[in-house]
Coordinates of C-alpha atoms in Angstrom, one line a residue:
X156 CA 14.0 18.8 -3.1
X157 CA 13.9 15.8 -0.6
X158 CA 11.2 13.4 -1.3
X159 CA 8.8 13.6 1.0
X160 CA 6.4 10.6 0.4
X161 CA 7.2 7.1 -1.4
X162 CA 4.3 5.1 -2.6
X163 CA 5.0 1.2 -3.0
X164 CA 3.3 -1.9 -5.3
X165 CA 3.8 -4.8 -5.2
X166 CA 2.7 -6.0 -8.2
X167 CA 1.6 -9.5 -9.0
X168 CA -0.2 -10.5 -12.7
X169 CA -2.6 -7.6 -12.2
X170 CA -2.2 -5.5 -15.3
X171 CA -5.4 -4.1 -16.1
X172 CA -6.2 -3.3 -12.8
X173 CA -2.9 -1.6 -11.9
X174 CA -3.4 0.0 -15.3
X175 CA -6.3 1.8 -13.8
X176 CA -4.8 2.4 -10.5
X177 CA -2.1 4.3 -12.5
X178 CA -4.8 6.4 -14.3
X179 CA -6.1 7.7 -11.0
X180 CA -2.4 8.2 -9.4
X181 CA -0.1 9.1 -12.0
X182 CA -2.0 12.7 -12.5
X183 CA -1.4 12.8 -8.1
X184 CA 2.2 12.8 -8.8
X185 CA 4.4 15.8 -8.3
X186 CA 7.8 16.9 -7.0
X187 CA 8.6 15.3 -3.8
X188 CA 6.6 12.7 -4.6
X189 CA 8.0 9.2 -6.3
X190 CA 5.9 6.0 -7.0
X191 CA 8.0 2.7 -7.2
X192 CA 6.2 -0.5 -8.6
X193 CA 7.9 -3.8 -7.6
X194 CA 7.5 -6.6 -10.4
X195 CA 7.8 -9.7 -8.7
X196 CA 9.0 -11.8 -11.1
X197 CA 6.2 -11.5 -13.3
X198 CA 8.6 -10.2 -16.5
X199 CA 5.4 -7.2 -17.2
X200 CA 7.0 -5.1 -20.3
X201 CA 3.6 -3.3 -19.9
X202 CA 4.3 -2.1 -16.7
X203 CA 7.1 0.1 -18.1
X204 CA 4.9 2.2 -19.7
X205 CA 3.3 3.7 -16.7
X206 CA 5.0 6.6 -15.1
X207 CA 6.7 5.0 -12.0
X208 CA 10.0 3.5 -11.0
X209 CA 9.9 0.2 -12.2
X210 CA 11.9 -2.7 -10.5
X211 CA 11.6 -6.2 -12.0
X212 CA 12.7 -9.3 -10.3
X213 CA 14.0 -12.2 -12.2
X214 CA 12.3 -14.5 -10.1
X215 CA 8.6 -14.7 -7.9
X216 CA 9.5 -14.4 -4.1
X217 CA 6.0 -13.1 -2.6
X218 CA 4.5 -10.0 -2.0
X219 CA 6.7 -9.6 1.8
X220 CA 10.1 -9.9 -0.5
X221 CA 8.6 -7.5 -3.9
X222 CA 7.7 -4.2 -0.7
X223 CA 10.8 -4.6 0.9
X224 CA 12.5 -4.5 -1.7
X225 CA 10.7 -1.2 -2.7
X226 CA 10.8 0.3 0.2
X227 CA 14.8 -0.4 -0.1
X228 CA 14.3 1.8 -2.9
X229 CA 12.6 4.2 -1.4
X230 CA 13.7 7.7 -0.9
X231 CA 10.8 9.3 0.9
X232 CA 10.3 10.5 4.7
X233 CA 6.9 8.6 4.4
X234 CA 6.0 5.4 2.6
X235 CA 2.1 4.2 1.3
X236 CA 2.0 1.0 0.2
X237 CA -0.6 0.5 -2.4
X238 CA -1.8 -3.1 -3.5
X239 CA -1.6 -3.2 -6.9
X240 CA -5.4 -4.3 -7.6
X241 CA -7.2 -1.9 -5.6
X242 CA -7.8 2.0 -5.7
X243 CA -7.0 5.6 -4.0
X244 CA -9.3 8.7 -4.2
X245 CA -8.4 11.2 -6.6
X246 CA -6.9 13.4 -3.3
X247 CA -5.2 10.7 -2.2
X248 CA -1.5 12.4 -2.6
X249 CA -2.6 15.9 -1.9
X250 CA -4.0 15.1 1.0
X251 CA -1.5 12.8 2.2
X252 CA 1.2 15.6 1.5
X253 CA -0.8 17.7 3.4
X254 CA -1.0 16.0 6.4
X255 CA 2.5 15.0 6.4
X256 CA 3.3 18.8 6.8
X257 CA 1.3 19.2 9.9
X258 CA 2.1 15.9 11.9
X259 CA 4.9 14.1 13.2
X260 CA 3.4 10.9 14.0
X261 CA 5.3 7.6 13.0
X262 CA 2.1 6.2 11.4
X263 CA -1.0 8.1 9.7
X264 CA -3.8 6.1 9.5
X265 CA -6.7 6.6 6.5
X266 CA -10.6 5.8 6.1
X267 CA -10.8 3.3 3.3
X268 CA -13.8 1.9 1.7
X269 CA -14.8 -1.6 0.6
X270 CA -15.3 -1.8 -3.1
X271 CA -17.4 -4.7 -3.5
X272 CA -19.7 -4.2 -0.3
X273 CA -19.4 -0.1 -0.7
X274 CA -18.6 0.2 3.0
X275 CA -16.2 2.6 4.2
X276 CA -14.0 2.0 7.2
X277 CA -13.0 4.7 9.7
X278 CA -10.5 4.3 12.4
X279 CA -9.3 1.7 10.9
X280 CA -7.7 -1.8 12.9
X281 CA -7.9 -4.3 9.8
X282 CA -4.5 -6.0 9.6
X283 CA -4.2 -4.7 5.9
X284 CA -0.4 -2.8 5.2
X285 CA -2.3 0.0 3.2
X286 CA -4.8 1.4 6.3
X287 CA -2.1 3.5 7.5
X288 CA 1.3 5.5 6.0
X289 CA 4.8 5.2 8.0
X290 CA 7.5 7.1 8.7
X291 CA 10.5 5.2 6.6
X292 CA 12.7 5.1 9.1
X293 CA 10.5 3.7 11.7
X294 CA 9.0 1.1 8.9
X295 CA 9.6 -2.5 10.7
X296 CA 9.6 -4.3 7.5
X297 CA 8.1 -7.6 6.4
X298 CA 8.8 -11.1 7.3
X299 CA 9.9 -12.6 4.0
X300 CA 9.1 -15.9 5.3
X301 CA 5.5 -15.6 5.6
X302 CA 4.1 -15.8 2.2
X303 CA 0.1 -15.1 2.5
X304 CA -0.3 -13.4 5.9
X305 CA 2.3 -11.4 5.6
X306 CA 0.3 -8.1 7.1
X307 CA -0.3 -9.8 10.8
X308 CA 3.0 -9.8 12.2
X309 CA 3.6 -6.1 10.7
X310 CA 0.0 -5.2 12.5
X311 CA 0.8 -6.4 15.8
X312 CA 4.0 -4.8 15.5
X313 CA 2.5 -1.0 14.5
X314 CA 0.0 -1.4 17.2
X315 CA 2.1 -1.2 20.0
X316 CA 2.3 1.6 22.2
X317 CA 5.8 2.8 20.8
X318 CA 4.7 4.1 17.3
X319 CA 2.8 7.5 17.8
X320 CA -0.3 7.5 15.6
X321 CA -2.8 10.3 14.0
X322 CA -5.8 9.9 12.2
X323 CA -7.1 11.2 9.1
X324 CA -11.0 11.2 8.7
X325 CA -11.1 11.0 4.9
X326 CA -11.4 8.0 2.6
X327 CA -8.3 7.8 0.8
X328 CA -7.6 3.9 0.0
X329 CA -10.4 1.5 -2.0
X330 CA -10.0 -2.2 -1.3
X331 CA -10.5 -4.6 -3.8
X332 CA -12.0 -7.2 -1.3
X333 CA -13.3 -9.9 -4.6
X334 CA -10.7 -10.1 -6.7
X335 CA -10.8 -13.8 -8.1
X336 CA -7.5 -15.5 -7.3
X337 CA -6.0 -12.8 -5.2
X338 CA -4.5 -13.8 -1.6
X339 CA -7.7 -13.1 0.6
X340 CA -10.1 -14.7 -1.2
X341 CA -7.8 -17.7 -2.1
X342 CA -5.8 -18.2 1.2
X343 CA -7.6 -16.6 3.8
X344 CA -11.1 -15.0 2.9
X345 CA -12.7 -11.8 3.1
X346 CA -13.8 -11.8 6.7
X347 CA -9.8 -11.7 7.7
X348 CA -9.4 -8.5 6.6
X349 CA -12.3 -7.5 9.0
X350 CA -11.3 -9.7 12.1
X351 CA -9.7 -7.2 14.3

């Protein structure tokens, strides 16, 4: 059976929270469906316990470097990316699946809901890689030179007229918008993710 949808971490010194994400995924997981975790140089052992395909990297090259090189490794007709410190819905695959069988769209874009303020987004235009799924072989990749911001220039790319969209009105993704020490509250701060 072809695979029809490749979900991607990147994961970054986040056990116990991708722990959990794993918990609410790995039941969601089912023929046609393959989950590929990208170790970026962390050396987690941990991580091999959950029921994914994991890929460690010797050494730390940023989050840009850890997706592409999942989705590299990626055998789906659609790829999610999934942070590895925040959350799906419990329908999050069935759902997706579902909506993969009645569109044709190049990107499918999801309601997601703010863990920490409890606000959910619809229509989504934050900048965030996760708001939306992609058809693989339309997927314009990352800039590996861009270490924290990363997301803009693949934004402003998937915005364009070019890439036909749909919209499904369901809260499928949960952000973990105050995380100590991740990237937005360290680099950037929340009200990035909320800017366009």
């Amino acid at each position: 059976m072809k695979m029809k949808l490749s979900i991607i971490t990147a994961y970054y010194k986040t056990y116990e929270l991708t722990k959990k994400l794993s918990e609410v995924l790995t039941p969601q997981l089912k023929e046609g469906v393959e989950w590929v975790i990208v170790d970026d140089g962390c050396k987690e052992t941990r991580l091999d316990n959950i029921d994914a395909k994991i890929i460690h990297l010797e050494e730390n090259h940023g989050g840009a470097f850890a997706y592409n090189i999942g989705i590299d490794n990626a055998t789906g007709k659609y790829i999610a990316l999934v942070d590895c410190d925040d959350l799906v819905s419990d329908d999050y695959v069935d759902t997706l699946l579902k909506t993969i069988e009645s569109n044709t769209e190049d990107l499918l874009f999801m309601n997601w809901k703010d863990m920490t303020t409890g606000i959910v987004y619809k229509h989504p235009t934050n900048i965030a890689g996760w708001k939306c799924i992609y058809k693989r072989d339309k997927f314009p990749k990352f800039d590996e030179s861009i270490l924290t911001t990363f997301d803009v220039p693949l934004h402003n790319e998937i915005m364009k007229p070019k890439y036909s969209k749909a919209y499904i009105n369901k809260t499928l993704y949960y952000y973990n918008s105050n995380r100590p020490g991740s990237i937005t509250n360290r680099i950037i701060g929340k009200e990035w993710y909320y800017a366009i």
